[in-house]
CSV table of C-alpha atoms and ligand atoms in Angstrom, one decimal:
chain,number,residue,atom,x,y,z
A,27,UNK,CA,31.8,27.6,0.7
A,28,UNK,CA,30.7,30.1,3.3
A,29,UNK,CA,33.5,32.2,4.8
A,30,UNK,CA,33.3,33.9,8.2
A,31,UNK,CA,36.1,36.2,9.3
A,32,UNK,CA,36.0,37.2,12.9
A,33,UNK,CA,38.0,37.0,16.1
A,34,UNK,CA,38.8,33.6,17.5
A,35,UNK,CA,36.4,34.2,20.3
A,36,UNK,CA,33.5,35.3,18.0
A,37,UNK,CA,34.2,32.4,15.6
A,38,UNK,CA,33.8,30.0,18.5
A,39,UNK,CA,30.6,31.7,19.6
A,40,UNK,CA,29.0,31.7,16.2
A,41,UNK,CA,30.0,28.1,15.4
A,42,UNK,CA,28.7,27.0,18.8
A,43,UNK,CA,25.3,28.3,17.7
A,44,UNK,CA,25.5,26.0,14.7
A,45,UNK,CA,26.0,23.1,17.1
A,46,UNK,CA,23.1,24.3,19.3
A,47,UNK,CA,20.8,24.5,16.2
A,48,UNK,CA,21.8,21.0,15.1
A,49,UNK,CA,21.4,19.5,18.6
A,50,UNK,CA,18.0,21.2,19.1
A,51,UNK,CA,16.7,19.8,15.8
A,52,UNK,CA,18.5,16.4,16.1
A,53,UNK,CA,19.5,15.6,19.7
A,54,UNK,CA,21.0,12.3,18.6
A,55,UNK,CA,23.2,13.9,16.0
A,56,UNK,CA,26.5,12.3,14.9
A,57,UNK,CA,29.4,14.7,15.4
A,58,UNK,CA,32.8,14.4,13.8
A,59,UNK,CA,35.2,16.0,16.2
A,60,UNK,CA,38.8,17.4,15.9
A,61,UNK,CA,41.8,18.0,18.1
A,62,UNK,CA,44.6,20.6,18.0
A,63,UNK,CA,44.6,24.0,19.6
A,64,UNK,CA,42.1,25.4,17.1
A,65,UNK,CA,38.9,23.8,18.4
A,66,UNK,CA,39.6,24.5,22.1
A,67,UNK,CA,37.8,27.8,22.1
A,68,UNK,CA,34.7,26.2,20.5
A,69,UNK,CA,34.7,23.3,23.0
A,70,UNK,CA,34.8,25.9,25.9
A,71,UNK,CA,31.7,27.5,24.3
A,72,UNK,CA,29.9,24.2,24.0
A,73,UNK,CA,30.7,23.4,27.6
A,74,UNK,CA,29.4,26.9,28.7
A,75,UNK,CA,26.2,26.3,26.7
A,76,UNK,CA,25.8,22.8,28.3
A,77,UNK,CA,26.2,24.4,31.7
A,78,UNK,CA,23.6,27.0,30.9
A,79,UNK,CA,21.2,24.2,30.0
A,80,UNK,CA,21.0,25.2,26.4
A,81,UNK,CA,22.3,22.0,24.9
A,82,UNK,CA,22.7,18.4,25.8
A,83,UNK,CA,25.0,15.7,24.4
A,84,UNK,CA,23.1,12.8,26.1
A,85,UNK,CA,22.1,11.2,22.8
A,86,UNK,CA,25.1,12.3,20.7
A,87,UNK,CA,27.5,9.9,19.1
A,88,UNK,CA,30.9,11.2,18.1
A,89,UNK,CA,33.7,10.1,15.8
A,90,UNK,CA,37.1,11.8,16.1
A,91,UNK,CA,39.3,12.5,13.0
A,92,UNK,CA,42.5,10.9,14.1
A,93,UNK,CA,44.9,9.5,16.7
A,94,UNK,CA,48.6,9.0,17.0
A,95,UNK,CA,49.9,5.5,16.4
A,96,UNK,CA,51.5,4.1,19.5
A,97,UNK,CA,49.8,6.3,22.1
A,98,UNK,CA,47.2,4.8,24.4
A,99,UNK,CA,44.3,6.9,25.6
A,100,UNK,CA,46.1,7.5,28.9
A,101,UNK,CA,48.9,9.3,27.2
A,102,UNK,CA,48.4,13.1,27.8
A,103,UNK,CA,49.2,13.8,24.1
A,104,UNK,CA,46.8,11.2,22.8
A,105,UNK,CA,43.8,12.6,21.1
A,106,UNK,CA,41.5,10.4,23.2
A,107,UNK,CA,43.0,12.1,26.3
A,108,UNK,CA,42.5,15.5,24.7
A,109,UNK,CA,38.9,14.9,23.9
A,110,UNK,CA,38.1,13.6,27.4
A,111,UNK,CA,40.0,16.5,29.0
A,112,UNK,CA,38.7,19.3,26.7
A,113,UNK,CA,35.1,18.3,26.1
A,114,UNK,CA,33.7,14.8,27.1
A,115,UNK,CA,34.5,15.0,30.8
A,116,UNK,CA,32.6,18.3,31.1
A,117,UNK,CA,29.3,17.5,29.3
A,118,UNK,CA,26.7,14.8,29.5
A,119,UNK,CA,27.9,12.7,26.6
A,120,UNK,CA,27.8,8.9,27.1
A,121,UNK,CA,31.5,8.0,26.7
A,122,UNK,CA,30.5,4.7,25.2
A,123,UNK,CA,29.2,6.7,22.3
A,124,UNK,CA,32.5,8.6,21.8
A,125,UNK,CA,34.9,7.1,19.2
A,126,UNK,CA,38.5,8.0,18.7
A,127,UNK,CA,40.5,5.8,16.3
A,128,UNK,CA,42.6,3.3,18.3
A,129,UNK,CA,46.4,4.0,17.8
A,130,UNK,CA,47.5,0.6,19.1
A,131,UNK,CA,48.1,-2.3,16.8
A,132,UNK,CA,46.4,-0.5,14.0
A,133,UNK,CA,46.4,-1.8,10.4
A,134,UNK,CA,44.8,-0.3,7.3
A,135,UNK,CA,42.3,-3.1,7.4
A,136,UNK,CA,41.2,-2.4,11.0
A,137,UNK,CA,41.2,1.3,10.3
A,138,UNK,CA,38.7,0.9,7.4
A,139,UNK,CA,36.3,-0.6,9.9
A,140,UNK,CA,35.9,2.9,11.3
A,141,UNK,CA,34.1,4.0,8.2
A,142,UNK,CA,31.8,1.1,8.5
A,143,UNK,CA,30.9,2.1,12.0
A,144,UNK,CA,30.3,5.7,11.0
A,145,UNK,CA,28.0,4.5,8.2
A,146,UNK,CA,26.1,2.2,10.6
A,147,UNK,CA,25.6,5.1,12.9
A,148,UNK,CA,23.9,7.0,10.1
A,149,UNK,CA,26.8,9.1,8.8
A,150,UNK,CA,28.3,12.3,10.2
A,151,UNK,CA,25.9,15.2,10.5
A,152,UNK,CA,28.6,17.8,11.3
A,153,UNK,CA,32.3,17.4,10.8
A,154,UNK,CA,34.7,19.8,12.6
A,155,UNK,CA,38.1,20.4,11.0
A,156,UNK,CA,41.3,22.3,11.7
A,157,UNK,CA,44.0,22.6,9.1
A,158,UNK,CA,47.7,21.9,9.2
A,159,UNK,CA,50.2,24.6,8.1
A,160,UNK,CA,50.7,22.5,5.0
A,161,UNK,CA,47.0,22.4,4.2
A,162,UNK,CA,46.4,18.9,5.7
A,163,UNK,CA,43.0,18.0,7.1
A,164,UNK,CA,43.0,15.5,10.0
A,165,UNK,CA,46.4,13.9,9.2
A,166,UNK,CA,45.7,13.6,5.4
A,167,UNK,CA,49.1,15.0,4.3
A,168,UNK,CA,49.7,16.6,0.9
A,169,UNK,CA,49.5,14.0,-1.8
A,170,UNK,CA,46.8,11.9,-0.1
A,171,UNK,CA,44.3,10.3,-2.4
A,172,UNK,CA,41.0,12.2,-2.4
A,173,UNK,CA,38.9,9.0,-2.3
A,174,UNK,CA,40.6,7.4,0.8
A,175,UNK,CA,38.9,6.0,3.8
A,176,UNK,CA,40.3,5.8,7.4
A,177,UNK,CA,43.9,4.6,7.2
A,178,UNK,CA,47.4,4.7,8.7
A,179,UNK,CA,49.5,7.6,7.6
A,180,UNK,CA,53.1,8.6,7.9
A,181,UNK,CA,53.4,12.2,9.1
A,182,UNK,CA,55.5,14.7,7.1
A,183,UNK,CA,58.5,16.5,8.6
A,184,UNK,CA,56.5,19.8,8.7
A,185,UNK,CA,53.7,18.2,10.7
A,186,UNK,CA,56.2,16.6,13.1
A,187,UNK,CA,57.8,20.1,13.5
A,188,UNK,CA,54.4,21.8,14.0
A,189,UNK,CA,53.3,19.3,16.6
A,190,UNK,CA,56.5,18.9,18.6
A,191,UNK,CA,55.4,21.8,20.8
A,192,UNK,CA,53.1,19.3,22.6
A,193,UNK,CA,56.0,16.9,23.3
A,194,UNK,CA,59.3,17.0,25.1
A,195,UNK,CA,61.2,16.8,21.8
A,196,UNK,CA,60.6,16.1,18.2
A,197,UNK,CA,61.9,12.6,18.7
A,198,UNK,CA,58.9,11.9,21.0
A,199,UNK,CA,56.3,12.9,18.3
A,200,UNK,CA,54.8,9.7,16.9
A,201,UNK,CA,55.8,9.3,13.2
A,202,UNK,CA,52.5,7.7,12.2
A,203,UNK,CA,48.8,8.3,12.8
A,204,UNK,CA,45.5,6.7,12.0
A,205,UNK,CA,43.1,9.2,10.4
A,206,UNK,CA,39.8,9.4,8.6
A,207,UNK,CA,40.3,9.5,4.9
A,208,UNK,CA,39.3,12.5,2.7
A,209,UNK,CA,36.3,10.5,1.4
A,210,UNK,CA,35.1,9.9,5.0
A,211,UNK,CA,35.4,13.6,5.7
A,212,UNK,CA,33.6,14.6,2.5
A,213,UNK,CA,30.7,12.3,3.3
A,214,UNK,CA,29.7,14.4,6.3
A,215,UNK,CA,26.5,16.3,5.7
A,216,UNK,CA,28.0,19.5,6.9
A,217,UNK,CA,31.6,20.6,7.5
A,218,UNK,CA,33.0,23.4,9.7
A,219,UNK,CA,36.7,24.2,9.3
A,220,UNK,CA,38.4,26.7,11.7
A,221,UNK,CA,41.8,28.3,11.1
A,222,UNK,CA,43.5,30.9,13.2
A,223,UNK,CA,46.9,32.7,13.0
A,224,UNK,CA,49.4,33.7,10.3
A,225,UNK,CA,50.8,30.2,10.0
A,226,UNK,CA,47.6,29.1,8.4
A,227,UNK,CA,47.3,32.0,5.9
A,228,UNK,CA,49.1,30.5,3.0
A,229,UNK,CA,47.3,27.1,3.3
A,230,UNK,CA,43.9,28.8,3.6
A,231,UNK,CA,44.5,31.0,0.6
A,232,UNK,CA,45.4,28.0,-1.5
A,233,UNK,CA,42.5,26.0,-0.1
A,234,UNK,CA,39.9,28.6,-0.8
A,235,UNK,CA,41.2,30.4,-4.0
A,236,UNK,CA,43.5,27.8,-5.5
A,237,UNK,CA,42.7,24.9,-7.8
A,238,UNK,CA,41.7,21.7,-6.2
A,239,UNK,CA,45.0,20.1,-5.6
A,240,UNK,CA,46.2,16.9,-4.0
A,241,UNK,CA,49.1,18.9,-2.5
A,242,UNK,CA,46.6,21.1,-0.6
A,243,UNK,CA,44.2,18.5,0.9
A,244,UNK,CA,41.9,21.3,2.3
A,245,UNK,CA,41.2,22.5,-1.2
A,246,UNK,CA,38.9,19.5,-1.7
A,247,UNK,CA,36.4,21.3,0.6
A,248,UNK,CA,35.5,23.6,-2.4
A,249,UNK,CA,33.5,20.6,-3.7
A,250,UNK,CA,31.5,20.1,-0.5
A,251,UNK,CA,27.9,21.3,-0.7
A,252,UNK,CA,27.7,22.6,2.9
A,253,UNK,CA,31.1,23.8,4.2
A,254,UNK,CA,31.6,26.9,6.4
A,255,UNK,CA,35.1,28.2,7.0
A,256,UNK,CA,35.8,30.3,10.2
A,257,UNK,CA,39.0,32.3,10.2
A,258,UNK,CA,40.5,35.1,12.1
A,259,UNK,CA,42.0,38.1,10.2
A,260,UNK,CA,45.5,36.6,10.3
A,261,UNK,CA,44.5,33.3,8.8
A,262,UNK,CA,42.5,35.3,6.1
A,263,UNK,CA,45.4,37.6,5.4
A,264,UNK,CA,46.6,36.0,2.2
A,265,UNK,CA,43.1,35.7,0.6
B,27,LIG,C1,47.1,18.1,13.8
B,27,LIG,C2,45.7,17.5,13.7
B,27,LIG,C3,44.8,18.2,12.8
B,27,LIG,C4,44.8,19.7,13.2
B,27,LIG,C5,46.2,20.2,13.1
B,27,LIG,C6,46.3,21.7,13.4
B,27,LIG,O1,47.9,17.8,12.8
B,27,LIG,N1,45.8,16.1,13.3
B,27,LIG,O2,43.5,17.7,12.9
B,27,LIG,O3,43.9,20.4,12.4
B,27,LIG,O4,47.0,19.5,14.0
B,27,LIG,O5,46.5,21.9,14.7
B,27,LIG,P1,46.3,23.3,15.5
B,27,LIG,O6,44.8,23.4,15.6
B,27,LIG,O7,46.9,23.0,16.8
B,27,LIG,O8,46.9,24.3,14.7
């Protein structure tokens, strides 16, 4: 694990350079993308680099980590909407090559097809991750099997609480999501995890220094051969 502690702005700038290096060497790279407030700064940097003519997404294929069950892509809190709004609409990516799991009529059987699609695309070159306050990655909540593929999950109360800020009330937060499994994530050739703020400090300390533990899904990243963690000082404060 490589650990970079810097301001949110600088983390985004440094990580954006990793994307530029990847896309320069492999313009048709397969990107694993994430939602949440954490990657927004990075997406702004990538858009700025695209506008400056430094990178292109023309040949890129992308697979997002997760989606809420029950929300269509038109719903402003759906992760498809987020990706279009925060990144895809502002760069030259071919939307047909962007994939966000479908939250409608989803079953575990259908969800597992997502892994097959990723495999057929050549596997993920660079997977971006945020982290939940409880150490979840994507929506793989504490207790999730480490060898799981894309599946439907029930969100924990703490995740519903953390994500209610995006909805009118906690009752509007979908109770289930479809998300890449931990095995799917670990299969990526390179992983970048970003974590900002005090709320993430405890989870990050356990993920980095603790034992590999089902109850802290992010701790599995200790076993990944090429994982870089970007944190601000607050997220790193319990290390
Ligand atoms: C959600 C997403 C995760 C994300 C997490 C943290 O639960 N499914 O992928 O990492 O929120 O969100 P934020 O970046 O807003 O703190």
